[in-house]
Structure formats: structure tokens, C-alpha cells
């Protein structure tokens, strides 16, 4: 039993050694085979090269061989002046070198004709100078606008005095019928005085304030012509009507006119104090 186990343990080692020997032997066979095959191919290649070189030599010899006649020919010369001889040319086995006919010398190539000189390029024509742009025509002066025709002065509308009392109506009529400045001033002063008295009614205030420019003009003329002292009661009435109508600046202008001409309104403070009161009323109205 022990021997059998020992043999089994040795078997793998023997098998492995055997395979190595077989592999080495196969490698040797393959190497020998490859060596012989390579040698055989080299010999075949050498033989092919030898055959090719021999064929090339034969072809070269064929080109330089003389053309030999198929049969021998007797060459005789014609008798000349009683002398004749026969001569046989034996050319067997001899190769006469045939000198190649000299190639004709190539004709000299004709000299190339000189190329014609290129014609000089024509100088470019000078560009035409740009025509000067025409000067712009001066713009026509605008025609002067026609002066607007003066608007016709509106015709005085007939005032409806149905609201006026008899005194104011009479004063207005006397003013219209007056023939001189003194009479006209006296009648207009009566109309202003009546408007002043009735100033609690808006119609009287508005109408009296509208007479301011006419009244100042008549007052100036009357003052220049008067020979006696002129009082400024009418200017005081007019400044009050303008103040009540909200025309504060016009009222102050009336007071300054009175101060300029040195007339009095009959009060302690005079027209200066009246200007102060008008300015306070203006400031109060603007709040």
C-alpha cells in the first residue's frame, strides 16, 4: 500500500518532465524546419538572379553579332587589264565588329528670337478734376409779412343804465353834452362822486372804476387851465372805487398822480396814508 501511494505521488513529476522534453524537441524541429526553408528560398532567389543575368548577357551578345550568310559564298573580282584573282573569304567563326553608323550631328538649334520688349504701358490718363459744385443759390429773402391791419376800434356799446339813479344818469348826460374840457371835467366828477356814494352796489363800483383813465386825462387838462386851487376829492373817490373793484395797482397809481400834482384829499394822512391802506388790502386779498 505504501509503495502504491509513493508511485502516485511521483507520477505528476514524471508527466511534467516528459512534457518539457516533448516541447523542447518540437522547438528544435521547428527551428530546423525554418532554417532549411530559409536556405531553400535563398537558393531559389540566387538561381533566379543568375538566370536573369545570363539572359541579359545573351541579349547583349545578340545585338552585337554580325549577320552571317547561311552558305559560304565565293567572292570574285572582275578581271582588270588581264589580271584576275579569286579570293575566298572565310568568315566562319569570326565576328566582325560592325561599327555603328555615326549618328548625324544634330542640326544646331536656331537661336531663339529675342523676345520683343514689352511695350511700355500707357500712362494712365489723369482723372478729370471734379467739377466745382455750383454754389447754392442764395435763399430768397423772406417777403416781409404784411403789417396787420389795425383792428377797427369797437364801437362803443350803448350802456344800459337802467340800474343807475337819476343823479348818475344826469351826470352821464351832461358829460356827453359838454363842449369844453372844464365842463366835461365837472360833469364827470359828479358821476364819479355819485358812484362813490353808491359803492355798496357792484354796478356803481364797476362803472365808476371804468372811468379812471378818462377822469385822470380830464383832471390833468383841467389842472393846467385852472386859475384857482384844485382839490383832489375826485382822485380820492376814484382810488376808492378801484380799490373796492380789486384793481389795487391802478388805485395806487391814482394816489401817486395826486401826490405828483400836490393835491390833497382832505384827510389827515393824505394820499400817502391811502396808499398804505390800499397795500394792506392787496396783501389781504392775495392770501
GROMACS .gro file of C-alpha atoms in nm:
model
  287
    1UNK     CA    1   0.000   0.000   0.000
    2UNK     CA    2   0.283   0.232   0.089
    3UNK     CA    3   0.458   0.168  -0.244
    4UNK     CA    4   0.142   0.240  -0.439
    5UNK     CA    5   0.099   0.576  -0.270
    6UNK     CA    6   0.462   0.661  -0.341
    7UNK     CA    7   0.416   0.581  -0.711
    8UNK     CA    8   0.108   0.803  -0.732
    9UNK     CA    9   0.300   1.091  -0.580
   10UNK     CA   10   0.580   1.057  -0.832
   11UNK     CA   11   0.352   1.042  -1.134
   12UNK     CA   12   0.282   1.418  -1.175
   13UNK     CA   13   0.655   1.495  -1.165
   14UNK     CA   14   0.731   1.241  -1.433
   15UNK     CA   15   0.449   1.367  -1.650
   16UNK     CA   16   0.569   1.727  -1.621
   17UNK     CA   17   0.926   1.634  -1.714
   18UNK     CA   18   0.802   1.438  -2.013
   19UNK     CA   19   0.604   1.735  -2.143
   20UNK     CA   20   0.909   1.960  -2.115
   21UNK     CA   21   1.116   1.718  -2.324
   22UNK     CA   22   0.844   1.700  -2.585
   23UNK     CA   23   0.821   2.081  -2.604
   24UNK     CA   24   1.197   2.117  -2.642
   25UNK     CA   25   1.200   1.856  -2.915
   26UNK     CA   26   0.919   2.034  -3.101
   27UNK     CA   27   1.104   2.366  -3.081
   28UNK     CA   28   1.415   2.203  -3.225
   29UNK     CA   29   1.214   2.057  -3.512
   30UNK     CA   30   1.052   2.392  -3.584
   31UNK     CA   31   1.393   2.564  -3.581
   32UNK     CA   32   1.539   2.310  -3.821
   33UNK     CA   33   1.239   2.342  -4.050
   34UNK     CA   34   1.262   2.719  -4.059
   35UNK     CA   35   1.637   2.711  -4.124
   36UNK     CA   36   1.600   2.472  -4.421
   37UNK     CA   37   1.311   2.665  -4.561
   38UNK     CA   38   1.504   2.991  -4.541
   39UNK     CA   39   1.808   2.831  -4.709
   40UNK     CA   40   1.592   2.687  -4.986
   41UNK     CA   41   1.431   3.024  -5.057
   42UNK     CA   42   1.774   3.189  -5.066
   43UNK     CA   43   1.900   2.936  -5.320
   44UNK     CA   44   1.595   2.982  -5.539
   45UNK     CA   45   1.639   3.359  -5.530
   46UNK     CA   46   2.010   3.319  -5.621
   47UNK     CA   47   1.923   3.095  -5.918
   48UNK     CA   48   1.665   3.344  -6.042
   49UNK     CA   49   1.920   3.624  -6.030
   50UNK     CA   50   2.175   3.405  -6.219
   51UNK     CA   51   1.923   3.320  -6.491
   52UNK     CA   52   1.825   3.683  -6.529
   53UNK     CA   53   2.189   3.793  -6.564
   54UNK     CA   54   2.258   3.520  -6.827
   55UNK     CA   55   1.951   3.622  -7.025
   56UNK     CA   56   2.067   3.980  -7.016
   57UNK     CA   57   2.415   3.884  -7.142
   58UNK     CA   58   2.271   3.675  -7.428
   59UNK     CA   59   2.055   3.961  -7.537
   60UNK     CA   60   2.356   4.192  -7.541
   61UNK     CA   61   2.563   3.947  -7.749
   62UNK     CA   62   2.279   3.904  -7.999
   63UNK     CA   63   2.278   4.279  -8.061
   64UNK     CA   64   2.648   4.293  -8.149
   65UNK     CA   65   2.676   3.971  -8.356
   66UNK     CA   66   2.739   4.004  -8.731
   67UNK     CA   67   2.479   3.877  -8.965
   68UNK     CA   68   2.642   3.562  -9.119
   69UNK     CA   69   2.516   3.420  -9.451
   70UNK     CA   70   2.365   3.073  -9.445
   71UNK     CA   71   2.609   2.940  -9.706
   72UNK     CA   72   2.965   3.023  -9.797
   73UNK     CA   73   2.986   3.244 -10.098
   74UNK     CA   74   3.274   3.283 -10.340
   75UNK     CA   75   3.379   3.635 -10.395
   76UNK     CA   76   3.546   3.706 -10.728
   77UNK     CA   77   3.663   4.026 -10.869
   78UNK     CA   78   3.622   4.135 -11.226
   79UNK     CA   79   3.938   4.099 -11.439
   80UNK     CA   80   4.103   4.425 -11.497
   81UNK     CA   81   4.376   4.458 -11.766
   82UNK     CA   82   4.441   4.076 -11.796
   83UNK     CA   83   4.487   4.023 -11.424
   84UNK     CA   84   4.233   3.808 -11.239
   85UNK     CA   85   4.228   3.651 -10.896
   86UNK     CA   86   3.990   3.464 -10.685
   87UNK     CA   87   3.964   3.515 -10.314
   88UNK     CA   88   3.757   3.326 -10.076
   89UNK     CA   89   3.664   3.486  -9.759
   90UNK     CA   90   3.634   3.252  -9.470
   91UNK     CA   91   3.430   3.424  -9.205
   92UNK     CA   92   3.325   3.121  -9.016
   93UNK     CA   93   3.370   3.163  -8.651
   94UNK     CA   94   3.480   3.522  -8.687
   95UNK     CA   95   3.286   3.809  -8.563
   96UNK     CA   96   3.330   4.127  -8.743
   97UNK     CA   97   3.267   4.424  -8.532
   98UNK     CA   98   3.026   4.641  -8.708
   99UNK     CA   99   3.090   4.988  -8.629
  100UNK     CA  100   2.766   5.166  -8.577
  101UNK     CA  101   2.699   5.431  -8.829
  102UNK     CA  102   2.779   5.760  -8.685
  103UNK     CA  103   2.468   5.936  -8.591
  104UNK     CA  104   2.421   6.254  -8.781
  105UNK     CA  105   2.516   6.551  -8.582
  106UNK     CA  106   2.209   6.725  -8.471
  107UNK     CA  107   2.147   7.042  -8.653
  108UNK     CA  108   2.216   7.337  -8.435
  109UNK     CA  109   1.901   7.464  -8.291
  110UNK     CA  110   1.815   7.802  -8.426
  111UNK     CA  111   1.885   8.074  -8.184
  112UNK     CA  112   1.566   8.180  -8.023
  113UNK     CA  113   1.443   8.506  -8.147
  114UNK     CA  114   1.479   8.774  -7.890
  115UNK     CA  115   1.155   8.833  -7.718
  116UNK     CA  116   1.010   9.164  -7.816
  117UNK     CA  117   1.046   9.420  -7.549
  118UNK     CA  118   0.718   9.475  -7.381
  119UNK     CA  119   0.554   9.789  -7.493
  120UNK     CA  120   0.553  10.048  -7.221
  121UNK     CA  121   0.219  10.063  -7.053
  122UNK     CA  122   0.038  10.376  -7.147
  123UNK     CA  123   0.039  10.627  -6.872
  124UNK     CA  124  -0.298  10.642  -6.706
  125UNK     CA  125  -0.496  10.936  -6.816
  126UNK     CA  126  -0.520  11.192  -6.542
  127UNK     CA  127  -0.852  11.176  -6.370
  128UNK     CA  128  -1.065  11.468  -6.467
  129UNK     CA  129  -1.082  11.724  -6.197
  130UNK     CA  130  -1.419  11.718  -6.030
  131UNK     CA  131  -1.635  11.994  -6.148
  132UNK     CA  132  -1.680  12.251  -5.877
  133UNK     CA  133  -2.013  12.217  -5.714
  134UNK     CA  134  -2.235  12.503  -5.805
  135UNK     CA  135  -2.268  12.750  -5.529
  136UNK     CA  136  -2.603  12.719  -5.368
  137UNK     CA  137  -2.834  12.986  -5.479
  138UNK     CA  138  -2.895  13.234  -5.205
  139UNK     CA  139  -3.220  13.170  -5.041
  140UNK     CA  140  -3.468  13.434  -5.132
  141UNK     CA  141  -3.521  13.678  -4.859
  142UNK     CA  142  -3.850  13.615  -4.696
  143UNK     CA  143  -4.104  13.860  -4.806
  144UNK     CA  144  -4.190  14.097  -4.530
  145UNK     CA  145  -4.507  13.994  -4.367
  146UNK     CA  146  -4.776  14.239  -4.436
  147UNK     CA  147  -4.842  14.456  -4.144
  148UNK     CA  148  -5.160  14.353  -3.980
  149UNK     CA  149  -5.433  14.590  -4.049
  150UNK     CA  150  -5.529  14.775  -3.739
  151UNK     CA  151  -5.831  14.624  -3.589
  152UNK     CA  152  -6.117  14.859  -3.604
  153UNK     CA  153  -6.191  15.008  -3.271
  154UNK     CA  154  -6.502  14.853  -3.134
  155UNK     CA  155  -6.790  15.083  -3.148
  156UNK     CA  156  -6.894  15.187  -2.803
  157UNK     CA  157  -7.182  14.977  -2.698
  158UNK     CA  158  -7.482  15.154  -2.573
  159UNK     CA  159  -7.465  15.112  -2.199
  160UNK     CA  160  -7.778  15.009  -2.025
  161UNK     CA  161  -7.819  15.248  -1.733
  162UNK     CA  162  -8.147  15.110  -1.608
  163UNK     CA  163  -7.975  15.033  -1.279
  164UNK     CA  164  -7.845  15.397  -1.239
  165UNK     CA  165  -8.029  15.654  -1.033
  166UNK     CA  166  -8.138  15.993  -1.163
  167UNK     CA  167  -7.827  16.180  -1.042
  168UNK     CA  168  -7.586  15.943  -1.218
  169UNK     CA  169  -7.796  15.940  -1.531
  170UNK     CA  170  -7.796  16.319  -1.544
  171UNK     CA  171  -7.421  16.341  -1.482
  172UNK     CA  172  -7.353  16.098  -1.764
  173UNK     CA  173  -7.573  16.302  -1.999
  174UNK     CA  174  -7.402  16.628  -1.900
  175UNK     CA  175  -7.061  16.471  -1.968
  176UNK     CA  176  -7.169  16.366  -2.316
  177UNK     CA  177  -7.312  16.710  -2.398
  178UNK     CA  178  -7.011  16.909  -2.266
  179UNK     CA  179  -6.843  17.137  -2.520
  180UNK     CA  180  -6.521  17.219  -2.329
  181UNK     CA  181  -6.285  17.032  -2.104
  182UNK     CA  182  -6.379  17.225  -1.790
  183UNK     CA  183  -6.748  17.147  -1.828
  184UNK     CA  184  -6.673  16.785  -1.912
  185UNK     CA  185  -6.446  16.751  -1.607
  186UNK     CA  186  -6.714  16.899  -1.375
  187UNK     CA  187  -6.986  16.664  -1.512
  188UNK     CA  188  -6.762  16.355  -1.491
  189UNK     CA  189  -6.659  16.446  -1.133
  190UNK     CA  190  -7.031  16.445  -1.041
  191UNK     CA  191  -7.071  16.096  -1.195
  192UNK     CA  192  -6.765  15.963  -1.002
  193UNK     CA  193  -6.894  16.119  -0.679
  194UNK     CA  194  -7.236  15.950  -0.722
  195UNK     CA  195  -7.070  15.610  -0.789
  196UNK     CA  196  -6.863  15.664  -0.473
  197UNK     CA  197  -7.177  15.729  -0.270
  198UNK     CA  198  -7.349  15.418  -0.408
  199UNK     CA  199  -7.036  15.195  -0.392
  200UNK     CA  200  -7.216  14.931  -0.186
  201UNK     CA  201  -7.381  14.829  -0.516
  202UNK     CA  202  -7.146  14.646  -0.754
  203UNK     CA  203  -7.284  14.818  -1.065
  204UNK     CA  204  -7.178  15.159  -0.937
  205UNK     CA  205  -6.834  15.032  -0.834
  206UNK     CA  206  -6.763  14.868  -1.170
  207UNK     CA  207  -6.888  15.165  -1.373
  208UNK     CA  208  -6.702  15.420  -1.163
  209UNK     CA  209  -6.373  15.221  -1.189
  210UNK     CA  210  -6.411  15.208  -1.569
  211UNK     CA  211  -6.398  15.592  -1.581
  212UNK     CA  212  -6.045  15.611  -1.429
  213UNK     CA  213  -5.837  15.678  -1.743
  214UNK     CA  214  -6.085  15.932  -1.881
  215UNK     CA  215  -6.103  16.105  -1.546
  216UNK     CA  216  -5.722  16.131  -1.500
  217UNK     CA  217  -5.687  16.281  -1.850
  218UNK     CA  218  -5.956  16.543  -1.788
  219UNK     CA  219  -5.810  16.619  -1.443
  220UNK     CA  220  -5.465  16.689  -1.593
  221UNK     CA  221  -5.610  16.930  -1.854
  222UNK     CA  222  -5.833  17.099  -1.601
  223UNK     CA  223  -5.547  17.143  -1.354
  224UNK     CA  224  -5.331  17.310  -1.621
  225UNK     CA  225  -5.606  17.557  -1.716
  226UNK     CA  226  -5.747  17.628  -1.370
  227UNK     CA  227  -5.666  17.963  -1.211
  228UNK     CA  228  -5.783  17.862  -0.865
  229UNK     CA  229  -5.682  17.584  -0.631
  230UNK     CA  230  -5.799  17.238  -0.738
  231UNK     CA  231  -5.879  16.981  -0.473
  232UNK     CA  232  -5.814  16.613  -0.513
  233UNK     CA  233  -6.154  16.490  -0.390
  234UNK     CA  234  -6.233  16.334  -0.727
  235UNK     CA  235  -5.899  16.140  -0.727
  236UNK     CA  236  -5.975  16.016  -0.375
  237UNK     CA  237  -6.319  15.888  -0.491
  238UNK     CA  238  -6.160  15.720  -0.794
  239UNK     CA  239  -5.887  15.543  -0.590
  240UNK     CA  240  -6.153  15.409  -0.353
  241UNK     CA  241  -6.369  15.274  -0.638
  242UNK     CA  242  -6.062  15.099  -0.792
  243UNK     CA  243  -5.964  14.954  -0.456
  244UNK     CA  244  -6.317  14.817  -0.398
  245UNK     CA  245  -6.315  14.669  -0.751
  246UNK     CA  246  -5.987  14.478  -0.675
  247UNK     CA  247  -5.771  14.696  -0.902
  248UNK     CA  248  -5.513  14.773  -0.633
  249UNK     CA  249  -5.223  14.878  -0.859
  250UNK     CA  250  -5.445  15.121  -1.054
  251UNK     CA  251  -5.568  15.267  -0.725
  252UNK     CA  252  -5.209  15.323  -0.607
  253UNK     CA  253  -5.128  15.488  -0.943
  254UNK     CA  254  -5.415  15.736  -0.890
  255UNK     CA  255  -5.274  15.826  -0.547
  256UNK     CA  256  -4.926  15.881  -0.691
  257UNK     CA  257  -5.078  16.113  -0.957
  258UNK     CA  258  -5.239  16.320  -0.683
  259UNK     CA  259  -4.912  16.336  -0.487
  260UNK     CA  260  -4.725  16.436  -0.803
  261UNK     CA  261  -4.959  16.732  -0.866
  262UNK     CA  262  -4.964  16.830  -0.497
  263UNK     CA  263  -5.338  16.798  -0.438
  264UNK     CA  264  -5.497  16.684  -0.111
  265UNK     CA  265  -5.787  16.452  -0.033
  266UNK     CA  266  -5.887  16.648   0.280
  267UNK     CA  267  -5.775  16.380   0.527
  268UNK     CA  268  -5.501  16.386   0.791
  269UNK     CA  269  -5.284  16.112   0.634
  270UNK     CA  270  -5.346  16.230   0.280
  271UNK     CA  271  -5.283  16.015  -0.025
  272UNK     CA  272  -4.970  15.864   0.136
  273UNK     CA  273  -5.178  15.705   0.410
  274UNK     CA  274  -5.431  15.594   0.149
  275UNK     CA  275  -5.153  15.406  -0.041
  276UNK     CA  276  -5.062  15.223   0.282
  277UNK     CA  277  -5.421  15.113   0.337
  278UNK     CA  278  -5.454  15.000  -0.028
  279UNK     CA  279  -5.136  14.787   0.001
  280UNK     CA  280  -5.271  14.619   0.314
  281UNK     CA  281  -5.596  14.541   0.135
  282UNK     CA  282  -5.396  14.398  -0.159
  283UNK     CA  283  -5.190  14.177   0.072
  284UNK     CA  284  -5.505  14.054   0.246
  285UNK     CA  285  -5.673  13.976  -0.087
  286UNK     CA  286  -5.370  13.776  -0.209
  287UNK     CA  287  -5.368  13.544   0.093
   0.00000   0.00000   0.00000
